[in-house]
Tab-separated table of C-alpha atoms and ligand atoms in Angstrom:
chain	number	residue	atom	x	y	z
P	3	MET	CA	10.629	9.753	85.157
P	4	ALA	CA	10.530	8.340	89.372
P	5	LYS	CA	12.022	5.451	90.530
P	6	ILE	CA	9.567	3.187	91.645
P	7	ILE	CA	10.100	2.190	95.317
P	8	ASP	CA	9.338	-1.661	95.613
P	9	GLY	CA	7.615	-2.402	98.962
P	10	LYS	CA	7.736	-5.946	98.108
P	11	THR	CA	11.302	-6.425	98.240
P	12	ILE	CA	11.727	-4.036	100.897
P	13	ARG	CA	9.495	-5.896	102.826
P	14	ASP	CA	11.253	-9.404	102.408
P	15	TYR	CA	14.620	-7.711	103.141
P	16	ASN	CA	13.079	-6.858	106.650
P	17	LEU	CA	11.030	-10.036	106.995
P	18	ASN	CA	14.567	-11.992	106.460
P	19	LEU	CA	16.480	-9.735	109.103
P	20	MET	CA	13.220	-10.671	111.557
P	21	LYS	CA	13.395	-13.974	110.690
P	22	GLU	CA	16.546	-14.678	112.223
P	23	GLU	CA	16.258	-12.035	115.130
P	24	VAL	CA	13.155	-14.563	115.906
P	25	ALA	CA	14.941	-17.413	115.590
P	26	ALA	CA	17.563	-15.609	117.850
P	27	LEU	CA	14.811	-14.843	120.428
P	28	ASN	CA	13.434	-19.177	120.578
P	29	GLU	CA	17.187	-19.912	121.557
P	30	GLN	CA	16.672	-17.330	124.716
P	31	GLY	CA	13.414	-18.801	125.276
P	32	ILE	CA	11.329	-16.055	123.936
P	33	TYR	CA	8.609	-16.911	121.550
P	34	PRO	CA	6.922	-13.765	120.008
P	35	CYS	CA	3.051	-14.362	119.728
P	36	LEU	CA	0.718	-12.176	118.000
P	37	ALA	CA	-3.412	-12.768	118.759
P	38	VAL	CA	-5.443	-11.366	115.853
P	39	ILE	CA	-9.306	-10.886	116.710
P	40	ILE	CA	-11.448	-10.566	114.016
P	41	VAL	CA	-15.175	-10.031	114.499
P	42	GLY	CA	-17.932	-10.673	111.486
P	43	ASN	CA	-17.660	-11.161	107.892
P	44	ASN	CA	-15.762	-8.585	106.414
P	45	PRO	CA	-14.122	-9.782	103.050
P	46	ALA	CA	-11.363	-7.238	103.221
P	47	SER	CA	-10.553	-7.680	106.770
P	48	ARG	CA	-10.404	-11.370	106.427
P	49	VAL	CA	-7.944	-10.675	103.452
P	50	TYR	CA	-5.675	-8.350	105.802
P	51	VAL	CA	-5.883	-10.976	108.485
P	52	ASN	CA	-4.779	-13.953	106.424
P	53	ASN	CA	-1.691	-11.559	105.228
P	54	LYS	CA	-0.959	-11.099	108.813
P	55	LYS	CA	-0.801	-14.633	109.232
P	56	ALA	CA	1.394	-15.511	106.646
P	57	ALA	CA	3.866	-12.490	107.360
P	58	CYS	CA	3.725	-14.341	111.005
P	59	ASP	CA	4.444	-17.747	109.170
P	60	LYS	CA	7.559	-16.144	107.170
P	61	THR	CA	9.205	-14.757	109.982
P	62	GLY	CA	8.705	-17.359	113.014
P	63	ILE	CA	6.331	-15.453	115.044
P	64	ILE	CA	3.515	-17.694	116.544
P	65	SER	CA	-0.049	-16.437	115.164
P	66	ARG	CA	-3.422	-16.927	116.487
P	67	GLU	CA	-6.769	-16.154	115.490
P	68	TYR	CA	-10.031	-15.596	117.294
P	69	ALA	CA	-12.601	-15.013	114.834
P	70	LEU	CA	-15.821	-13.897	116.554
P	71	PRO	CA	-19.562	-13.782	115.124
P	72	GLU	CA	-20.843	-10.596	113.765
P	73	GLU	CA	-23.061	-10.139	116.423
P	74	THR	CA	-20.456	-10.201	119.167
P	75	THR	CA	-21.250	-7.533	121.895
P	76	THR	CA	-18.613	-4.773	123.133
P	77	ASP	CA	-18.888	-7.186	126.575
P	78	GLU	CA	-18.132	-10.338	124.768
P	79	LEU	CA	-15.065	-8.795	123.093
P	80	LEU	CA	-13.975	-6.939	126.322
P	81	GLU	CA	-13.689	-10.124	128.033
P	82	LEU	CA	-11.806	-11.991	125.286
P	83	ILE	CA	-9.137	-8.442	125.540
P	84	ASP	CA	-8.876	-9.080	129.382
P	85	LYS	CA	-8.238	-12.793	128.622
P	86	LEU	CA	-5.525	-12.382	125.852
P	87	ASN	CA	-3.976	-9.043	127.818
P	88	ALA	CA	-3.411	-11.658	130.902
P	89	ASP	CA	-1.839	-14.454	128.859
P	90	ASP	CA	1.788	-14.721	129.060
P	91	GLU	CA	2.326	-16.292	126.457
P	92	VAL	CA	0.735	-14.046	124.103
P	93	SER	CA	3.320	-11.052	123.257
P	94	GLY	CA	0.753	-8.989	121.062
P	95	ILE	CA	-3.126	-8.133	120.579
P	96	LEU	CA	-4.460	-6.990	117.578
P	97	CYS	CA	-8.099	-6.545	116.931
P	98	GLN	CA	-8.936	-6.333	113.085
P	99	LEU	CA	-10.737	-2.791	112.025
P	100	PRO	CA	-13.662	-1.992	110.849
P	101	LEU	CA	-15.708	-3.839	113.694
P	102	PRO	CA	-19.314	-4.267	113.477
P	103	GLN	CA	-21.501	-1.168	114.220
P	104	GLN	CA	-23.119	-2.309	117.907
P	105	ILE	CA	-19.451	-2.725	119.500
P	106	ASP	CA	-17.500	0.739	121.029
P	107	LYS	CA	-14.590	0.661	119.001
P	108	GLU	CA	-12.827	3.291	121.628
P	109	LYS	CA	-13.586	1.212	124.176
P	110	VAL	CA	-12.406	-1.955	122.799
P	111	LEU	CA	-9.026	-0.222	121.416
P	112	GLU	CA	-8.158	1.238	125.192
P	113	ARG	CA	-8.960	-2.248	126.639
P	114	ILE	CA	-5.627	-3.568	124.863
P	115	SER	CA	-2.998	-3.378	127.228
P	116	PRO	CA	-0.539	-0.309	126.315
P	117	SER	CA	2.374	-3.132	126.513
P	118	LYS	CA	0.331	-5.703	123.723
P	119	ASP	CA	-0.971	-2.663	121.299
P	120	VAL	CA	1.186	-4.086	118.679
P	121	ASP	CA	-1.159	-1.532	116.350
P	122	CYS	CA	-0.066	1.341	118.505
P	123	PHE	CA	-3.734	2.369	118.419
P	124	HIS	CA	-3.765	3.227	122.444
P	125	PRO	CA	-4.123	7.032	123.843
P	126	GLU	CA	-1.037	5.873	126.085
P	127	ASN	CA	1.027	4.796	122.765
P	128	ILE	CA	-0.019	7.586	120.638
P	129	GLY	CA	1.078	10.157	123.824
P	130	ARG	CA	4.446	8.137	124.312
P	131	LEU	CA	5.119	8.744	120.426
P	132	SER	CA	4.343	12.360	120.450
P	133	ILE	CA	6.849	13.205	123.066
P	134	GLY	CA	9.329	10.957	121.281
P	135	ASN	CA	9.338	8.439	123.924
P	136	GLY	CA	7.352	5.475	121.607
P	137	ILE	CA	7.660	2.111	122.845
P	138	PHE	CA	5.930	0.820	119.379
P	139	LEU	CA	5.795	2.707	116.408
P	140	PRO	CA	2.463	3.321	113.794
P	141	CYS	CA	2.529	0.296	111.634
P	142	THR	CA	1.919	2.191	107.880
P	143	PRO	CA	3.667	5.377	109.079
P	144	ASN	CA	6.643	3.500	110.396
P	145	GLY	CA	6.728	1.326	106.933
P	146	VAL	CA	6.579	4.474	105.260
P	147	MET	CA	9.977	5.812	107.063
P	148	LYS	CA	11.434	2.396	106.197
P	149	LEU	CA	10.739	2.836	102.555
P	150	LEU	CA	12.697	6.172	102.592
P	151	GLU	CA	15.508	4.844	104.891
P	152	TYR	CA	15.573	1.841	102.378
P	153	GLU	CA	16.206	3.966	99.303
P	154	GLY	CA	18.598	6.090	101.277
P	155	ILE	CA	16.083	9.145	101.064
P	156	GLU	CA	17.051	12.000	103.637
P	157	VAL	CA	13.934	13.122	105.968
P	158	ALA	CA	16.051	15.628	108.180
P	159	GLY	CA	15.825	18.920	107.238
P	160	LYS	CA	13.232	18.481	104.637
P	161	ARG	CA	9.751	19.812	103.707
P	162	CYS	CA	7.186	17.151	104.032
P	163	VAL	CA	3.769	17.674	103.369
P	164	ILE	CA	1.047	15.186	104.457
P	165	ILE	CA	-2.456	15.079	102.900
P	166	GLY	CA	-4.818	13.496	105.527
P	167	ARG	CA	-5.020	13.875	109.353
P	168	SER	CA	-6.385	10.864	110.400
P	169	ASN	CA	-5.515	8.778	113.423
P	170	ILE	CA	-4.245	5.790	112.284
P	171	VAL	CA	-2.100	7.141	109.268
P	172	GLY	CA	-1.855	11.402	108.929
P	173	LYS	CA	-1.406	12.342	112.546
P	174	PRO	CA	1.091	9.611	113.540
P	175	MET	CA	3.061	9.884	110.090
P	176	ALA	CA	3.569	13.508	111.043
P	177	MET	CA	4.741	12.485	114.410
P	178	LEU	CA	7.627	10.210	112.687
P	179	MET	CA	8.600	12.819	110.613
P	180	LEU	CA	9.157	15.300	113.330
P	181	ALA	CA	11.044	12.946	115.166
P	182	ALA	CA	12.991	12.500	112.111
P	183	ASN	CA	13.664	16.412	112.225
P	184	ALA	CA	11.915	17.104	108.846
P	185	THR	CA	9.709	20.449	108.588
P	186	VAL	CA	6.366	19.264	108.851
P	187	THR	CA	2.851	20.139	107.487
P	188	VAL	CA	-0.624	18.412	107.620
P	189	CYS	CA	-3.168	19.296	104.980
P	190	HIS	CA	-6.831	18.251	105.197
P	191	SER	CA	-9.968	18.645	103.569
P	192	ARG	CA	-10.610	22.268	104.766
P	193	THR	CA	-6.996	23.287	103.979
P	194	GLU	CA	-6.971	26.530	101.689
P	195	ASN	CA	-4.676	26.557	98.620
P	196	LEU	CA	-3.833	22.972	98.576
P	197	SER	CA	-1.960	22.847	95.440
P	198	GLU	CA	0.252	25.787	96.677
P	199	ILE	CA	1.231	23.949	100.106
P	200	THR	CA	1.857	20.473	98.237
P	201	ARG	CA	3.864	21.972	95.581
P	202	GLN	CA	6.588	22.747	98.328
P	203	ALA	CA	6.926	19.564	99.749
P	204	ASP	CA	10.275	17.592	99.007
P	205	ILE	CA	8.590	14.505	100.386
P	206	LEU	CA	4.756	14.325	99.715
P	207	VAL	CA	2.234	12.031	101.502
P	208	ALA	CA	-0.946	11.040	100.245
P	209	ALA	CA	-3.504	9.567	102.972
P	210	VAL	CA	-6.637	11.045	101.712
P	211	GLY	CA	-8.835	7.796	100.298
P	212	VAL	CA	-9.670	9.226	97.144
P	213	PRO	CA	-8.275	7.842	93.723
P	214	ASP	CA	-6.291	10.107	91.397
P	215	PHE	CA	-6.404	13.076	94.091
P	216	VAL	CA	-2.669	14.069	94.004
P	217	LYS	CA	-2.387	15.145	90.148
P	218	ALA	CA	1.115	16.078	88.599
P	219	ASP	CA	0.383	19.939	88.901
P	220	MET	CA	0.036	19.579	92.940
P	221	VAL	CA	3.596	17.930	92.894
P	222	ARG	CA	7.200	19.613	92.575
P	223	GLU	CA	9.712	18.323	89.873
P	224	GLY	CA	12.034	16.290	91.669
P	225	ALA	CA	9.774	15.145	94.565
P	226	VAL	CA	9.439	12.291	96.495
P	227	VAL	CA	5.939	10.870	96.356
P	228	ILE	CA	4.376	8.254	98.746
P	229	ASP	CA	0.995	6.926	98.330
P	230	VAL	CA	-0.894	5.606	101.489
P	231	GLY	CA	-4.042	5.386	99.659
P	232	ILE	CA	-5.880	1.860	99.117
P	233	ASN	CA	-8.885	2.850	96.724
P	234	ARG	CA	-10.985	1.069	93.917
P	235	ASN	CA	-11.614	2.674	91.030
P	236	VAL	CA	-14.313	2.580	88.842
P	237	ASN	CA	-13.587	-0.410	86.998
P	238	GLU	CA	-12.891	-1.940	91.024
P	239	ARG	CA	-8.925	-2.115	90.355
P	240	LEU	CA	-6.971	-1.279	93.423
P	241	CYS	CA	-5.337	2.118	92.955
P	242	GLY	CA	-4.169	4.782	95.380
P	243	ASP	CA	-4.456	8.487	95.686
P	244	VAL	CA	-2.086	9.408	93.202
P	245	ASP	CA	-2.347	9.621	89.779
P	246	PHE	CA	0.665	7.635	89.367
P	247	LYS	CA	1.001	7.773	85.491
P	248	GLU	CA	1.375	11.455	85.134
P	249	VAL	CA	2.882	12.185	88.698
P	250	ALA	CA	5.580	9.344	87.854
P	251	LYS	CA	6.977	12.134	85.254
P	252	LYS	CA	7.706	14.525	87.479
P	253	ALA	CA	8.608	12.736	90.803
P	254	SER	CA	12.118	11.867	91.805
P	255	TYR	CA	10.802	8.258	93.460
P	256	ILE	CA	7.017	6.989	93.806
P	257	THR	CA	5.402	4.144	95.596
P	258	PRO	CA	2.934	2.344	93.695
P	259	VAL	CA	-0.667	0.856	94.574
P	260	PRO	CA	-0.554	-2.085	95.044
P	261	GLY	CA	3.126	-3.123	95.897
P	262	GLY	CA	4.172	0.103	97.636
P	263	VAL	CA	3.498	1.246	101.529
P	264	GLY	CA	0.965	-1.892	101.879
P	265	PRO	CA	3.405	-4.608	102.057
P	266	MET	CA	4.803	-2.263	104.708
P	267	THR	CA	2.322	-2.290	107.520
P	268	ILE	CA	2.280	-5.781	107.951
P	269	THR	CA	6.103	-5.723	108.096
P	270	MET	CA	5.973	-3.311	110.643
P	271	LEU	CA	3.527	-5.023	112.732
P	272	MET	CA	5.867	-8.006	112.782
P	273	ARG	CA	8.042	-5.793	114.291
P	274	ASN	CA	5.912	-4.281	117.055
P	275	THR	CA	4.948	-8.097	117.980
P	276	ILE	CA	8.704	-8.950	118.514
P	277	THR	CA	9.319	-5.697	120.470
P	278	ALA	CA	6.421	-6.710	122.767
P	279	ALA	CA	7.961	-10.362	123.035
P	280	LYS	CA	11.133	-8.826	124.300
P	281	ASN	CA	9.640	-6.285	126.416
P	282	SER	CA	7.742	-8.476	128.163
B	306	LIG	N1	-7.565	-2.389	109.239
B	306	LIG	C1	-7.407	-1.823	108.272
B	306	LIG	N2	-5.656	-1.256	108.165
B	306	LIG	C2	-5.973	-1.835	109.492
B	306	LIG	C3	-4.693	-2.097	110.591
B	306	LIG	O1	-3.669	-1.806	110.520
B	306	LIG	N3	-5.011	-2.522	111.791
B	306	LIG	C4	-6.091	-2.877	112.232
B	306	LIG	N4	-6.099	-3.088	113.352
B	306	LIG	N5	-6.990	-2.823	111.333
B	306	LIG	C5	-7.100	-2.339	110.303
């Protein structure tokens, strides 16, 4: 039976360390501050934004919220971002996704100053990451690395297989694992013989967005299985991409959903906000 990696404990451990770090920065007159922009009334986004504020409160990071109406235009949003880019009191800016369909998402994300881009979504920051010279690290993939580190799971030299090639998880996850000297394979919807590849993984990361996608026969005995999925099953309950019950019998370590990778994403956002404040 696999050891369950407890993301909440690892989150609390990291947030406590950051709380001390923020207090020390405050002594030097540095006050990390995160500005969060939310557009419209998406209920899931509201929950995420509230959780981000709660993490700021726990660590002593100042949080500001900018809630804009659903009908906001791209230009109006860009105007706010320009204002926050120029505001010396703001260390990091995050624009909660998804944005309403009338807004040009790429234009918005590229307008956030790379030095305040705590989501690490800006092309400049992704480019830096790809050459191993990142200022910020992408929050969810870095959260996965922290889980592995906390559990003492070696990544160097290991065969890591990632299912999913999104810009937010799959691709940056591959870059971080490569930087940590893993041998990395990225699989996706057009991959042939997927199970054959996933069965070779020492560390398998699922970021597909399909409930129970990873079955036990796709996993090697003793593999580490990291589930990045956040889905609703037929009963509307939160679930990941991995058939947890069956895969846990075969894996050496596994992350649950909820309570695995999820809590680490916001934790790494706090880390990036502190980095931004130190660099400003
Ligand atoms: N929506 C869901 N996850 C995220 C995230 O990590 N960052 C932002 N900005 N929006 C999101």
